[in-house]
Short mmCIF file of C-alpha atoms in Angstrom, two decimals:
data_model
loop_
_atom_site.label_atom_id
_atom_site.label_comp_id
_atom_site.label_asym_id
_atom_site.label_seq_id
_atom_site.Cartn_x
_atom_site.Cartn_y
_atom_site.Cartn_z
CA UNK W 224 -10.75 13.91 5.99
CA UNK W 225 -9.12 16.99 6.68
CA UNK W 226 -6.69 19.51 3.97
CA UNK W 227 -5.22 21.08 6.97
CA UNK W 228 -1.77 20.17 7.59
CA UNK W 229 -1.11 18.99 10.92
CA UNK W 230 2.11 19.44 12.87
CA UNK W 231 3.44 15.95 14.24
CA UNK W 232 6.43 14.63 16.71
CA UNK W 233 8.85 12.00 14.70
CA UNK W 234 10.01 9.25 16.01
CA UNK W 235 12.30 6.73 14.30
CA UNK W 236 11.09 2.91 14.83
CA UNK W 237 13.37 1.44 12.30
CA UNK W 238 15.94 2.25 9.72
CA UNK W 239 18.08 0.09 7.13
CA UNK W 240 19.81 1.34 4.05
CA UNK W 241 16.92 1.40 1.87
CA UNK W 242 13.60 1.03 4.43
CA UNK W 243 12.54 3.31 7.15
CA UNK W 244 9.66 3.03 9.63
CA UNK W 245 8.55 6.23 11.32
CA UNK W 246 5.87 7.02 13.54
CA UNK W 247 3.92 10.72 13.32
CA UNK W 248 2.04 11.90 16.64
CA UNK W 249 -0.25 14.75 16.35
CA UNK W 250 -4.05 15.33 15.80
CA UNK W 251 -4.66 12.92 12.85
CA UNK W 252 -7.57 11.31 11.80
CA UNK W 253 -8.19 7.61 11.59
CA UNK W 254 -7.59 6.11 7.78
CA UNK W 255 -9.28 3.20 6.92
CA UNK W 256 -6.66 0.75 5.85
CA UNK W 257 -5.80 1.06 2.08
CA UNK W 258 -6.40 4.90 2.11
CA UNK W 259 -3.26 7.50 2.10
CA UNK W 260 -1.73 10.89 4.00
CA UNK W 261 0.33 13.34 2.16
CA UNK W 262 3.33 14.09 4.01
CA UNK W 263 5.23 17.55 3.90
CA UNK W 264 8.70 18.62 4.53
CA UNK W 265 10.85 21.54 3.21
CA UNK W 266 11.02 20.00 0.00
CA UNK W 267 8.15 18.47 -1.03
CA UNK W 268 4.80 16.67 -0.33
CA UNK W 269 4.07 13.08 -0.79
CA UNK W 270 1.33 10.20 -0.23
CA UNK W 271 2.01 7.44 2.11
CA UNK W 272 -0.05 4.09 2.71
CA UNK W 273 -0.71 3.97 6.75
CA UNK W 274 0.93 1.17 8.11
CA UNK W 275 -0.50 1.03 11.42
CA UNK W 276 -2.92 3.56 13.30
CA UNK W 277 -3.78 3.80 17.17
CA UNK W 278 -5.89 6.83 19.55
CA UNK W 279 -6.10 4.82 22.19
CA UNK W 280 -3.48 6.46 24.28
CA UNK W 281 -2.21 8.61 22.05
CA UNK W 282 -2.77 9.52 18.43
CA UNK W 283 -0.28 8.11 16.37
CA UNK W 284 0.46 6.68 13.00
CA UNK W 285 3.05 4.27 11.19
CA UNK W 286 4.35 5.05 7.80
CA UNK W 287 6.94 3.20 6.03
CA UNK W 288 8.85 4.71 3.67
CA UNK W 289 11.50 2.95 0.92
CA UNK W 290 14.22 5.08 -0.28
CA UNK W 291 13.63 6.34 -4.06
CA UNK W 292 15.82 8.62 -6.33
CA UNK W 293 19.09 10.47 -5.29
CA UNK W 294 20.29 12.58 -2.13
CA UNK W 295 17.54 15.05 -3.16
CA UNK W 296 14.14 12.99 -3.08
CA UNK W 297 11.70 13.55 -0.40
CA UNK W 298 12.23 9.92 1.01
CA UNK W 299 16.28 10.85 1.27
CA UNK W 300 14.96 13.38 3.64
CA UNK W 301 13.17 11.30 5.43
CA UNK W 302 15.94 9.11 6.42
CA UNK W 303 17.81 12.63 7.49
CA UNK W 304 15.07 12.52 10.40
CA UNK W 305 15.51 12.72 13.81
CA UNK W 306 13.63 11.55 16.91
CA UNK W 307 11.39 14.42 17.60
CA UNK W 308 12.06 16.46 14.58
CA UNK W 309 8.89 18.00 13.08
CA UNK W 310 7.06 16.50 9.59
CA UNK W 311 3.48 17.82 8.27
CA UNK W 312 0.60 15.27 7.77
CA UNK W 313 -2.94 15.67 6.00
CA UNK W 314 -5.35 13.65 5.24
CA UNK W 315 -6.52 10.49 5.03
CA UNK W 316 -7.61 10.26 1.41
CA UNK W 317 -9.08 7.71 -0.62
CA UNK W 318 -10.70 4.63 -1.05
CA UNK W 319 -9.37 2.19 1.10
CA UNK W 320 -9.74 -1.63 0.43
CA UNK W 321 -13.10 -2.30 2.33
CA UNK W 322 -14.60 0.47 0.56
CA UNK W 323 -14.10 -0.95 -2.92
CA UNK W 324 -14.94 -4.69 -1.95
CA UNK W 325 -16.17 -5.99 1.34
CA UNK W 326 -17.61 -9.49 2.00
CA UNK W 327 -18.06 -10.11 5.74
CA UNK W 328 -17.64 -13.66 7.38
CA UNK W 329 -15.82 -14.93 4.44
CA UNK W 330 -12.48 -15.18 4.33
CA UNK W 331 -10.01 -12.76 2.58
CA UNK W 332 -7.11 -13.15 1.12
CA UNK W 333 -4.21 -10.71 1.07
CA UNK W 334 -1.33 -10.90 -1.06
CA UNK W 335 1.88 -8.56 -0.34
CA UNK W 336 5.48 -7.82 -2.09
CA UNK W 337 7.50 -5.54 -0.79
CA UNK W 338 6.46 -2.27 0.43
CA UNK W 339 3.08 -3.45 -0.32
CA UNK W 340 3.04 -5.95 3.14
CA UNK W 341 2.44 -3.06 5.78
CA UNK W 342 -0.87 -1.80 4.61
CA UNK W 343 -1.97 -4.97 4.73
CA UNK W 344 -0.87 -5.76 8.20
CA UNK W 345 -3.56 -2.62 8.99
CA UNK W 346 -6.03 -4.31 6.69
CA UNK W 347 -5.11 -7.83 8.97
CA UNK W 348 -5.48 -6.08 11.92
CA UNK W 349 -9.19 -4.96 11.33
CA UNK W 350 -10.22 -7.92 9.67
CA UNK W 351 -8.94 -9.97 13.01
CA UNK W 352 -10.35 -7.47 15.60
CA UNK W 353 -14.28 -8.08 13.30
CA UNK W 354 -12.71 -12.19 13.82
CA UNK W 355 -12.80 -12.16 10.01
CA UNK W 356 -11.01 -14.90 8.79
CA UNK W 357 -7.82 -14.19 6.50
CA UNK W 358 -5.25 -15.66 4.43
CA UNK W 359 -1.70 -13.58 4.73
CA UNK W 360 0.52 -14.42 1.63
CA UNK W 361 3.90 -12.30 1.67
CA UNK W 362 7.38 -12.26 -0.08
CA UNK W 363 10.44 -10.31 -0.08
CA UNK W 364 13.88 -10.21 -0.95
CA UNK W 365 15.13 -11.72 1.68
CA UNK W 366 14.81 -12.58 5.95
CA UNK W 367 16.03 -9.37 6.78
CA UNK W 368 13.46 -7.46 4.88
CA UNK W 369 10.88 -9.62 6.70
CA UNK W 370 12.20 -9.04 9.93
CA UNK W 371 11.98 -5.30 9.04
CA UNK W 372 8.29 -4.93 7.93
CA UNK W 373 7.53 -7.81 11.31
CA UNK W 374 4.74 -9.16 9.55
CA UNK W 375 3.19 -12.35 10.80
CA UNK W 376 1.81 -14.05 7.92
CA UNK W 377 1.10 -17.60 6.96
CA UNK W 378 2.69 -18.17 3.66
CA UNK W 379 6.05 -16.64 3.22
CA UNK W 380 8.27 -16.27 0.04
CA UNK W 381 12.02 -14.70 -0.06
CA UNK W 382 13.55 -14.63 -3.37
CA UNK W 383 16.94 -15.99 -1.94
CA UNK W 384 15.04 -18.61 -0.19
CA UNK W 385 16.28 -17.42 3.57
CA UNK W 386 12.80 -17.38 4.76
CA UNK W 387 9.77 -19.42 3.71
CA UNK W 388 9.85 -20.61 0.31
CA UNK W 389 12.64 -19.92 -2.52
CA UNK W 390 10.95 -17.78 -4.99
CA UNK W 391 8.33 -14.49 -5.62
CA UNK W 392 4.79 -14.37 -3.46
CA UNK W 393 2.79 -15.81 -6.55
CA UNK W 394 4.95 -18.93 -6.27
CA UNK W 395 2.64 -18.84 -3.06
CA UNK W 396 -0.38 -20.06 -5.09
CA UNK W 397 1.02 -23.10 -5.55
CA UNK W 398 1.01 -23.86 -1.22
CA UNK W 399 -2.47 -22.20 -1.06
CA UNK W 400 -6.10 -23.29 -2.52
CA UNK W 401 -7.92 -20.26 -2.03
CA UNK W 402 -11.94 -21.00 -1.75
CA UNK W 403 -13.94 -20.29 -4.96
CA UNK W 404 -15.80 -16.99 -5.19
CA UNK W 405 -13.13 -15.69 -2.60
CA UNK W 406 -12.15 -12.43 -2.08
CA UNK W 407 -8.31 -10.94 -2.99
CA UNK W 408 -6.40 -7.98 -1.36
CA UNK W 409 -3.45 -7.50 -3.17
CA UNK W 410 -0.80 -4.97 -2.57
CA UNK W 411 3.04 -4.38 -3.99
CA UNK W 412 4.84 -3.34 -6.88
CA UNK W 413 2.52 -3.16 -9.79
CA UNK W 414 3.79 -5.95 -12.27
CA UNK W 415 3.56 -8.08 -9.22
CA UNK W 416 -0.10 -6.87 -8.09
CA UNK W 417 -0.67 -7.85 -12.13
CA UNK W 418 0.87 -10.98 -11.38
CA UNK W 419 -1.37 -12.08 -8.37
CA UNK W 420 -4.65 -10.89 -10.12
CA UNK W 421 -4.02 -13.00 -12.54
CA UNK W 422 -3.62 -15.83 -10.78
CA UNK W 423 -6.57 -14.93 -8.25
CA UNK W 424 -8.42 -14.96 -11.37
CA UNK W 425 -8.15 -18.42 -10.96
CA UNK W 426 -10.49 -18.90 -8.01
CA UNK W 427 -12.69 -15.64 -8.36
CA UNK W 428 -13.71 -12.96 -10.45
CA UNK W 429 -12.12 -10.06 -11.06
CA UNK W 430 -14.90 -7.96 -9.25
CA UNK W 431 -13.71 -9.51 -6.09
CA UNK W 432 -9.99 -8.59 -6.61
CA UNK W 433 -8.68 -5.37 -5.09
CA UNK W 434 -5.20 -3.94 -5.81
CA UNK W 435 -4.32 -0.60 -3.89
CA UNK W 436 -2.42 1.39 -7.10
CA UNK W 437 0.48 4.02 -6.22
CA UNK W 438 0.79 6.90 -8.47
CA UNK W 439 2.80 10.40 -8.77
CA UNK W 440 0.19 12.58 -6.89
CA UNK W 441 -0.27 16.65 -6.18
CA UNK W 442 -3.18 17.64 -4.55
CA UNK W 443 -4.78 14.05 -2.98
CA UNK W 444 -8.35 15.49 -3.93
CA UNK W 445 -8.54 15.27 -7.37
CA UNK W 446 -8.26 18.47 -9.32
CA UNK W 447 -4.23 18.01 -10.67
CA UNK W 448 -5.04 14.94 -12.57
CA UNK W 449 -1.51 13.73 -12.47
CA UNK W 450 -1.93 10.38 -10.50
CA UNK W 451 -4.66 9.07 -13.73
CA UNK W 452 -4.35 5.67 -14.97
CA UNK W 453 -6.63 4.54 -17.52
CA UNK W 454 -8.88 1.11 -17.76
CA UNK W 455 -9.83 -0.89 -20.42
CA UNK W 456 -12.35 1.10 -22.42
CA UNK W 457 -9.34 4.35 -22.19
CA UNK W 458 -11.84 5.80 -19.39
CA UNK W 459 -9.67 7.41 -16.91
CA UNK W 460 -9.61 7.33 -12.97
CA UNK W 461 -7.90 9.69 -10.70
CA UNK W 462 -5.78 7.66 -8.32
CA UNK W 463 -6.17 9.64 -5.19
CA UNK W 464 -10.30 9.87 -5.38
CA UNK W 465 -11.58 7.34 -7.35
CA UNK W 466 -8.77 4.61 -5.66
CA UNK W 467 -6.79 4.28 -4.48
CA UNK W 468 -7.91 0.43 -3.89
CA UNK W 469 -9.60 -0.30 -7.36
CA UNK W 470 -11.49 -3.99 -8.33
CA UNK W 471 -9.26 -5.52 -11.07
CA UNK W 472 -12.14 -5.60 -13.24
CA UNK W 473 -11.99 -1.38 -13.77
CA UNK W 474 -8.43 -1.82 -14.95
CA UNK W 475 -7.56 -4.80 -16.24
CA UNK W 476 -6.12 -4.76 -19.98
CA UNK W 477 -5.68 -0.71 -19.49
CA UNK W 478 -2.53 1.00 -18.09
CA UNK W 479 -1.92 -1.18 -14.78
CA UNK W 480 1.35 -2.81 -14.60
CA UNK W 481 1.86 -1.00 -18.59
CA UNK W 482 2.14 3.06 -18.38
CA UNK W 483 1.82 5.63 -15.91
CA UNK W 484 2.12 9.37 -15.77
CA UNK W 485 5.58 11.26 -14.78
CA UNK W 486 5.15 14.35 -12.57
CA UNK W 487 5.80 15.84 -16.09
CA UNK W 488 2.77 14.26 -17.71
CA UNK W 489 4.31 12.27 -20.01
CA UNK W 490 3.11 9.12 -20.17
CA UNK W 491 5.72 6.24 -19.95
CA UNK W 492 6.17 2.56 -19.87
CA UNK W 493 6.73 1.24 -16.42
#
C-alpha cells in the first residue's frame, strides 16, 4: 500500500448519463478485490472500489464511477474527463473480501445491485483463475445498465423486467438454493446488501456473510474517523481500515442500512 499519489493516463472506456468507466495507467499497486484507491483531482479526493486490475502488459486499473450530487461533485468532474487527461491515484486500502472470509474449494456466492456488480466481477475473476467455484447473482435497473457494467453472471434481475427476471436481485433467491454453510459476497447499495444478508441468513451464518460497506472517507488510513459505522454492541469500526469488507455478524442490528456519518459528522438516517 502506498500514500504517495501517483500520476496516471485516463482513458474513457464507457460513458452514459449517470455511469462512467475509466481506466488509470501509471505505477499502481495490485488491490485485492474488495479493497479501495482514493482518487484526486482539483477538487477533491475520493475512494473507489477497483473494478478490474491487470500488469501484465501494462499497469492499469478499472474504476467505475456513478454520477452523485450537482455540477460541482467530484464524480461531475469525472465525467468532464478526457482521453489522456491526468487524475491522481493512491492506494489500495483496506480489507478486501478474501481477507475478511475465505473458504477455498467451496463455492461462493456473490450477490450485486448496482454499482456494487463490478467489484465483484474482480472478486469472479480471481475466484475463476484459483477454479473456485461461484454463484454470480446480479440486478439492475434495466438491460442497458447491464450491458454497461458487461457482467456475465448466472442469475440476472432488472427491475423493468428487460433482462433476466422482473424484479430486485433478492427476488434471485427464489431461482437459487444456495448450499448450507455456504459462503456470501454481497455488494450494492446498503438497504439492498441488508436485504441479501438477510436472506443469506437463510442458508449460512452470518460469520460467513461479507458485505463491502461505502462510507464518506478523508484520509483511507484511519486517523479522520469520518467513514465509522457502528455494530451491534455501539462499538465502532473505521470503514477504510477495519473494512471495508466486514462479516455481517460485526454489524448486524447496528448502523448498516440505518445511519451513517455526513462529511460534517452528523449522523443521519440513510
Amino acid at each position: 500500500m502506498s500514500d504517495k499519489r501517483i500520476p496516471c493516463s485516463v482513458q474513457i472506456l464507457d460513458r452514459t448519463d449517470e455511469l462512467i468507466r475509466l481506466r488509470c495507467r501509471g505505477d499502481i499497486e495490485a488491490p485485492k478485490p474488495g479493497q479501495f484507491y482514493m482518487l484526486w483531482n482539483d477538487v477533491s479526493e475520493n475512494p473507489f472500489s477497483a473494478a478490474d486490475f491487470s500488469s501484465r502488459y501494462e499497469t492499469r486499473l478499472d474504476i467505475v464511477a456513478k454520477r452523485v450530487g450537482d455540477d460541482n461533485s467530484f464524480t461531475a468532474h469525472l465525467f468532464q474527463l478526457k482521453d489522456g487527461d491526468e487524475i491522481f491515484v493512491r492506494g489500495p486500502y483496506g480489507k478486501g473480501f478474501l481477507d475478511a472470509r475465505a473458504r477455498e474449494n467451496e463455492t461462493a456466492y456473490m450477490i450485486g445491485g448496482g454499482c456494487g456488480i463490478p467489484p465483484l466481477m474482480y472478486l469472479e475473476l480471481l475466484l475463476a483463475l484459483t477454479r473456485q467455484p461461484n454463484v454470480f447473482m446480479i440486478g439492475a435497473r434495466n438491460k442497458d445498465e447491464l450491458n454497461f457494467y458487461g457482467a456475465d453472471a448466472q442469475h440476472v434481475s432488472t427491475e423493468d423486467g428487460s433482462a433476466g427476471r422482473r424484479g430486485i436481485v433478492t427476488d434471485l433467491f427464489d431461482d437459487v438454493t444456495p448450499d448450507q454453510d455456504s459462503i456470501f459476497y454481497i455488494c450494492g447499495p446498503e438497504k439492498m446488501m441488508v436485504a441479501a444478508a438477510e436472506r443469506a441468513e437463510q442458508y449460512t451464518d452470518p460469520s460467513n456473510i461479507v458485505l463491502l460497506v461505502e462510507r464518506y472517507m478523508k484520509c483511507a488510513v484511519g486517523l479522520a474517523g469520518c467513514c465509522r459505522i457502528r455494530g451491534p454492541e455501539q462499538n465502532a469500526y473505521r470503514v477504510c481500515v477495519d473494512g471495508p469488507a466486514f462479516t455481517y455478524d460485526k454489524l448486524k442490528g447496528g448502523d448498516l442500512g440505518c445511519y451513517k456519518i455526513e462529511p460534517s459528522g452528523l449522523r443521519t438516517k440513510l
